[in-house]
Amino acid sequence: MSNPNITLMTDLYELTMMQGYYKNPTDQIVVFDAFYRVNPCDGGYAICAGLEQVIDYIRDLHFDPDDIDYLRSLHLFEDDFLEYLRGFHFTGDIYAIPEGTVVFPREPLVKVIAPLMEAQLIEPALLNLINHQSLIATRASRVVHAAKGDGIMEFGLRRAQGPDAGTLGARAAVIGGCIGTSNVLTGKLFHVPVKGTHAHSWIMSFPDELTAFRTYAKLYPNACILLVDTYDVLKSGVPNAIRVFQEMRDAGIPLKGYGIRIDSGDLAYLSKMAYRMLDEAGFGDAIISASSDLDEYLINSLKEQGAKINSWGVGTNLITSNGWSAFGGVYKMAAIKNKNDREFTPKIKLSENTEKVTNPGNKTVFRLYSKTTGKIKADLIALEGESFDPEKDLTIFDPISTWKKTTLRGGSYSVRELLVPVFKNGLCVYHSPEVMEIQKVCKRELDTLWEESRRLMNPHQVYVDLSDKLYDMKKQLFEEMSLKEQQAHRASEDSAEKQK
Amino acid sequence: MSNPNITLMTDLYELTMMQGYYKNPTDQIVVFDAFYRVNPCDGGYAICAGLEQVIDYIRDLHFDPDDIDYLRSLHLFEDDFLEYLRGFHFTGDIYAIPEGTVVFPREPLVKVIAPLMEAQLIEPALLNLINHQSLIATRASRVVHAAKGDGIMEFGLRRAQGPDAGTLGARAAVIGGCIGTSNVLTGKLFHVPVKGTHAHSWIMSFPDELTAFRTYAKLYPNACILLVDTYDVLKSGVPNAIRVFQEMRDAGIPLKGYGIRIDSGDLAYLSKMAYRMLDEAGFGDAIISASSDLDEYLINSLKEQGAKINSWGVGTNLITSNGWSAFGGVYKMAAIKNKNDREFTPKIKLSENTEKVTNPGNKTVFRLYSKTTGKIKADLIALEGESFDPEKDLTIFDPISTWKKTTLRGGSYSVRELLVPVFKNGLCVYHSPEVMEIQKVCKRELDTLWEESRRLMNPHQVYVDLSDKLYDMKKQLFEEMSLKEQQAHRASEDSAEKQK
């Protein structure tokens, strides 16, 4: 994780707004939802990730004396507000969908219920952490899916967008299904497998390729993957590798986890030719590993071409999610109340774009599974406190095209609430699992999707519906807002009229 | 910057290779070049950035006891090698092109001359830092260029790929020409302007928009930019903003740095209509700020449509460089020598792709400027120790299409060496300028490009040629390598023959 104290890693407007609230004191408690609108790569789902880092961040929230000094130097903030910041810490509640869970657009991935000022400050860092890791975990799951059971290694550190993108990105990639990473720091911090062999420079630092291979094989006989494309894959690299494997065999060294890596050129052709050469020499079980600007689409194409590759190293396109470089998560106010009120007043943000109108109220998310297949039937965004009896029939409908309805028969489905408590009154009540545990969760989660929702292109979109109660609340609020606006508009026209 | 100690933020293979070198001791000193092959977004140039963080990283290189413990737990490394790591620090030389400089493909941006093991370890972190910030600085310069003099604010923190990507990305964006960032931590760490006003949630936390605007105006009368699209830009937001500006004027509050921000919808149409309304009310000098998934192409298009926007906030597409999410810098061995040798032996990496064949030798980069225009004529990659007398004619040629030649007349051009010493024998000999100084450097640097090289699409590519000496060396090495390979291939075939 980044800088020991990243409390100042927030947008300036959060602080100017906070001072505004401080100067106009309210005891308002608000509900903010973090959610996203479109699945990465126009896919059929996303994997949420990054919660462990959000927890670390919230726990450590505090302004150091030099943070206060810096803020004072901006000549925007007054002493009483800065004094308030000095004692600032988080006192609210946070609910979140556990890492590794399959999620869909418009569902609250994280829900913050806190005094307005606190909820506001944490917006950028919370979104940053969730957006980044959810993006990479989702992308990794797509790459892993394309490889149809072959192992995917993450090794994009050198191309990642900064140190955290390399280290936390590798964490997310492992959650999404990568079997390991080249990044040793990620291995240390998150107890995930680290892997790697040698680079072109290893070969180039020896008088010739054969000597380089022999030296490497002697050092690491149990993980002898030889990089064969420094000079010429088929004329030099593969023949030299075979020679070294023969020498190992002749010397009675058991050949396990051995093979070659091809890092450039026509991977389909080269892998097939290399396999033929290896197989003819009695090394048909050698690992043939490939790397070189791979992504899920290219791996899919290589598989279709019958490339003889059984291990994949994926760098740049995974660690930066090239072509779809942001998750697009947003953080929107959904409800507000005074401290001593019992009920929240729902809030809505209108937009010219129907899809961008937010879901109001203090909400939760239910997942409905088919009991026969174990697959997801639909998700239901509902109001906090609603419950659904799976023994009863349940009719759900598309919140935009409301005529699209489905009735789930009682007894045929099960219900699971996705959001779990993470902070209560500022105290963490959740224990983050180890990353390799989250990877297992994620694998099980992906199994609850139909294959049609995992397709790389034009996948089936899982239904995310609203409960009747939430739908009615939204509709009513929408109508009230429109009315209010019209009145305001008329009032403003009247006032303009008067001035003329 | 990231984790206090990011020494382990390296690829595992660097460490396995290091142990290989440790076990087969050499006193080899090597030259590695960090360079890139294609300009971001297929543009005509790049801006190099990230050197300050590379310096911090190199200075702090060391393995903590728990790093050693972790490496031991991998069961890959032997005690003597781990003992060696315990005392590890960098002892080599580093040369680099200063941050903010305009650079082109194939030029060494950073050159490392160091014992092989040290040069190897630092590869991933060095590339990560240079790749990330050079990408964002370059992208920022494109966005700034498209805005034709209007200010560009960076505010992508929430969409950045992790904390460092937000904080160091904002640093790079300011180097590339952004007038400020929303990220307060970047402001604190790098002394750059931070900016921001309020969010939709500010509006939503008040009973109505007008009250929210009034409260904000009272708090920040000198920076009163009101967000007008929470409900309806033209029916509600702009009329309410005008009312507040009128009230300020009536109260005798000087209106400066005031205006509106539009964050959604048809920015061309809305800005023109908003301008008309503001102008009619006597607020024609108001700032009209726009945000909403902007990039250089969209800003260019809005400018062409005559949008009345004079301030731009750019988030996601800049901070993640959407559509071109990696700089693609590589780090290649170029030469090697034994410690007591006087001369380096050049090294080359062949490739099926001519463009991917590396430039061998211990090199430097000269920039040739026209004395009349001050613009760049060409860059010349040469061998260390070569010099060029600008009073003499100089014929340069394209290293691939060698028939493309140009002769610069003596007296008509000036010469500048781009690489400067940064580390000597492990000690830092370079002082990084302040970011706002680098921004000025960058602005001057961009002025040395012809407009044709700054075009967003199909720009003119500046010539990057090789000196005669370097060209000849490369050609000779290339031929030697091909010969050697053929011999090796024949030897391998003979040996295969014998075994049959």
Coordinates of C-alpha atoms in Angstrom, one line a residue, chain A residues 179-385:
Chain A
I179 CA -1.9 -18.7 -10.5
G180 CA 0.8 -16.3 -9.5
T181 CA 2.7 -13.1 -10.2
S182 CA 6.3 -12.1 -11.0
N183 CA 6.0 -9.2 -8.4
V184 CA 8.0 -10.4 -5.3
L185 CA 6.5 -7.6 -3.2
T186 CA 3.0 -8.8 -3.9
G187 CA 4.1 -12.3 -2.9
K188 CA 5.5 -11.0 0.4
L189 CA 2.6 -8.8 1.3
F190 CA -0.3 -11.0 0.2
H191 CA 1.1 -14.6 0.4
V192 CA 0.6 -15.4 -3.2
P193 CA 2.8 -17.6 -5.4
V194 CA 5.6 -15.7 -7.2
K195 CA 7.2 -17.1 -10.4
G196 CA 9.7 -16.4 -13.0
T197 CA 12.8 -17.7 -14.7
H198 CA 15.2 -15.5 -16.7
A199 CA 15.3 -12.7 -19.2
H200 CA 17.1 -12.1 -22.5
S201 CA 19.8 -10.3 -20.6
W202 CA 20.7 -13.6 -18.9
I203 CA 21.4 -15.2 -22.3
M204 CA 23.2 -12.1 -23.5
S205 CA 25.5 -12.0 -20.5
F206 CA 27.0 -15.4 -21.5
P207 CA 29.3 -16.1 -24.5
D208 CA 26.5 -18.1 -26.1
E209 CA 22.9 -19.3 -25.6
L210 CA 23.9 -22.9 -24.9
T211 CA 26.2 -21.9 -22.0
A212 CA 23.5 -19.6 -20.7
F213 CA 20.9 -22.5 -20.8
R214 CA 23.3 -25.0 -19.2
T215 CA 24.2 -22.6 -16.4
Y216 CA 20.5 -22.0 -15.7
A217 CA 19.6 -25.7 -15.8
K218 CA 22.4 -26.5 -13.3
L219 CA 21.1 -23.8 -10.9
Y220 CA 17.4 -24.4 -11.1
P221 CA 16.9 -28.0 -12.3
N222 CA 13.4 -28.1 -10.8
A223 CA 12.1 -25.1 -12.6
C224 CA 14.0 -25.1 -15.8
I225 CA 12.0 -23.0 -18.2
L226 CA 14.4 -21.7 -20.9
L227 CA 13.7 -18.5 -22.9
V228 CA 14.3 -19.5 -26.5
D229 CA 13.8 -16.3 -28.5
T230 CA 16.9 -14.2 -27.8
Y231 CA 18.4 -15.1 -31.2
D232 CA 16.2 -17.4 -33.2
V233 CA 13.5 -19.7 -31.7
L234 CA 13.6 -22.6 -34.1
K235 CA 17.2 -22.5 -35.3
S236 CA 18.9 -21.7 -32.1
G237 CA 16.7 -21.5 -29.0
V238 CA 14.7 -24.8 -29.2
P239 CA 17.6 -26.9 -30.4
N240 CA 19.8 -25.6 -27.6
A241 CA 17.0 -26.2 -25.0
I242 CA 16.6 -29.8 -26.3
R243 CA 20.3 -30.3 -26.0
V244 CA 20.3 -29.2 -22.3
F245 CA 17.2 -31.3 -21.5
Q246 CA 19.0 -34.3 -23.1
E247 CA 22.1 -33.6 -20.9
M248 CA 19.9 -33.4 -17.9
R249 CA 18.2 -36.7 -18.8
D250 CA 21.6 -38.3 -19.5
A251 CA 22.8 -37.2 -16.1
G252 CA 19.8 -38.8 -14.5
I253 CA 18.2 -35.5 -13.3
P254 CA 14.5 -35.9 -13.1
L255 CA 12.8 -33.6 -15.6
K256 CA 9.9 -31.8 -13.8
G257 CA 8.4 -28.4 -14.3
Y258 CA 10.8 -27.9 -17.3
G259 CA 10.2 -26.4 -20.7
I260 CA 10.6 -23.3 -22.8
R261 CA 9.2 -19.8 -23.0
I262 CA 8.6 -17.9 -26.3
D263 CA 8.3 -14.1 -25.9
S264 CA 8.0 -12.9 -29.5
G265 CA 7.1 -13.8 -33.0
D266 CA 4.2 -15.9 -34.4
L267 CA 3.2 -17.8 -31.2
A268 CA 0.9 -20.2 -33.0
Y269 CA 3.4 -21.3 -35.6
L270 CA 6.4 -21.2 -33.3
S271 CA 4.7 -23.2 -30.5
K272 CA 3.6 -25.9 -32.9
M273 CA 7.0 -26.3 -34.4
A274 CA 8.7 -26.2 -31.0
Y275 CA 6.3 -28.8 -29.7
R276 CA 7.1 -31.1 -32.7
M277 CA 10.8 -30.7 -32.1
L278 CA 10.5 -31.3 -28.4
D279 CA 8.2 -34.2 -28.8
E280 CA 10.5 -35.9 -31.4
A281 CA 13.3 -35.6 -28.9
G282 CA 11.2 -37.3 -26.2
F283 CA 10.2 -34.1 -24.4
G284 CA 6.5 -34.0 -25.3
D285 CA 5.6 -33.2 -21.7
A286 CA 7.7 -30.0 -21.6
I287 CA 5.9 -26.8 -20.6
I288 CA 5.5 -24.4 -23.6
S289 CA 5.0 -21.0 -22.1
A290 CA 4.2 -17.9 -24.2
S291 CA 4.2 -14.2 -23.5
S292 CA 4.2 -11.1 -25.7
D293 CA 1.3 -8.6 -25.5
L294 CA -1.3 -11.2 -24.7
D295 CA -4.9 -10.6 -23.7
E296 CA -8.1 -12.7 -23.5
Y297 CA -8.9 -12.1 -27.2
L298 CA -5.4 -13.2 -28.4
I299 CA -5.3 -16.2 -26.1
N300 CA -8.7 -17.2 -27.4
S301 CA -7.5 -16.9 -31.0
L302 CA -4.3 -18.8 -30.3
K303 CA -6.4 -21.6 -28.7
E304 CA -8.6 -21.7 -31.8
Q305 CA -5.5 -21.9 -34.0
G306 CA -4.4 -25.0 -32.0
A307 CA -1.2 -23.3 -30.6
K308 CA 0.7 -25.8 -28.5
I309 CA 1.0 -23.5 -25.5
N310 CA 0.0 -24.7 -22.0
S311 CA 1.2 -21.8 -19.9
W312 CA 0.7 -18.1 -20.4
G313 CA 2.4 -15.0 -19.1
V314 CA 0.3 -11.9 -19.4
G315 CA 1.7 -8.4 -18.7
T316 CA 0.7 -5.0 -20.0
N317 CA -2.8 -5.7 -21.2
L318 CA -3.9 -7.2 -18.0
I319 CA -2.1 -5.0 -15.5
T320 CA -3.4 -1.8 -17.2
S321 CA -6.6 -3.3 -18.6
N322 CA -5.7 -1.9 -21.9
G323 CA -8.7 -0.9 -24.0
W324 CA -10.9 -0.5 -20.9
S325 CA -8.7 1.3 -18.4
A326 CA -11.2 2.3 -15.7
F327 CA -13.9 0.6 -13.8
G328 CA -16.1 3.7 -13.7
G329 CA -17.4 3.3 -10.1
V330 CA -19.2 6.2 -8.7
Y331 CA -20.2 7.2 -5.1
K332 CA -23.6 8.8 -4.8
M333 CA -25.7 10.1 -2.0
A334 CA -28.8 8.0 -1.6
A335 CA -30.4 9.1 1.7
I336 CA -30.1 11.6 4.5
K337 CA -31.5 12.0 8.0
N338 CA -30.9 14.1 11.1
K339 CA -29.1 12.1 13.8
N340 CA -32.1 11.5 15.9
D341 CA -34.5 10.7 13.1
R342 CA -35.6 7.2 12.8
E343 CA -36.0 7.0 9.1
F344 CA -33.8 8.2 6.2
T345 CA -35.2 10.6 3.7
P346 CA -34.3 9.1 0.2
K347 CA -32.4 11.3 -2.2
I348 CA -32.1 11.0 -5.9
K349 CA -29.9 12.6 -8.6
L350 CA -31.7 13.2 -11.8
S351 CA -30.0 13.1 -15.2
E352 CA -30.9 13.6 -18.8
N353 CA -29.8 10.0 -19.2
T354 CA -32.3 7.6 -17.6
E355 CA -29.5 5.1 -16.8
K356 CA -27.8 7.7 -14.7
V357 CA -30.7 8.4 -12.4
T358 CA -29.5 7.1 -9.0
N359 CA -31.4 4.6 -6.8
P360 CA -32.6 6.4 -3.7
G361 CA -32.8 5.1 -0.1
N362 CA -30.9 3.0 2.3
K363 CA -30.6 -0.2 0.3
T364 CA -29.3 -3.7 0.3
V365 CA -28.8 -6.3 -2.5
F366 CA -30.2 -9.8 -2.6
R367 CA -29.1 -12.5 -5.0
L368 CA -31.5 -15.1 -6.2
Y369 CA -30.1 -18.5 -7.2
S370 CA -31.8 -21.4 -9.0
K371 CA -32.0 -24.3 -6.5
T372 CA -31.6 -26.9 -9.4
T373 CA -28.6 -25.4 -11.2
G374 CA -27.0 -23.2 -8.5
K375 CA -26.8 -20.5 -11.1
I376 CA -27.8 -16.9 -10.5
K377 CA -31.4 -16.1 -11.6
A378 CA -31.3 -12.4 -10.9
D379 CA -30.2 -9.8 -8.3
L380 CA -32.7 -7.6 -6.5
I381 CA -31.8 -4.2 -5.1
A382 CA -34.2 -3.6 -2.2
L383 CA -34.6 -1.4 0.7
E384 CA -32.8 -2.1 4.0
G385 CA -35.2 -4.2 6.1

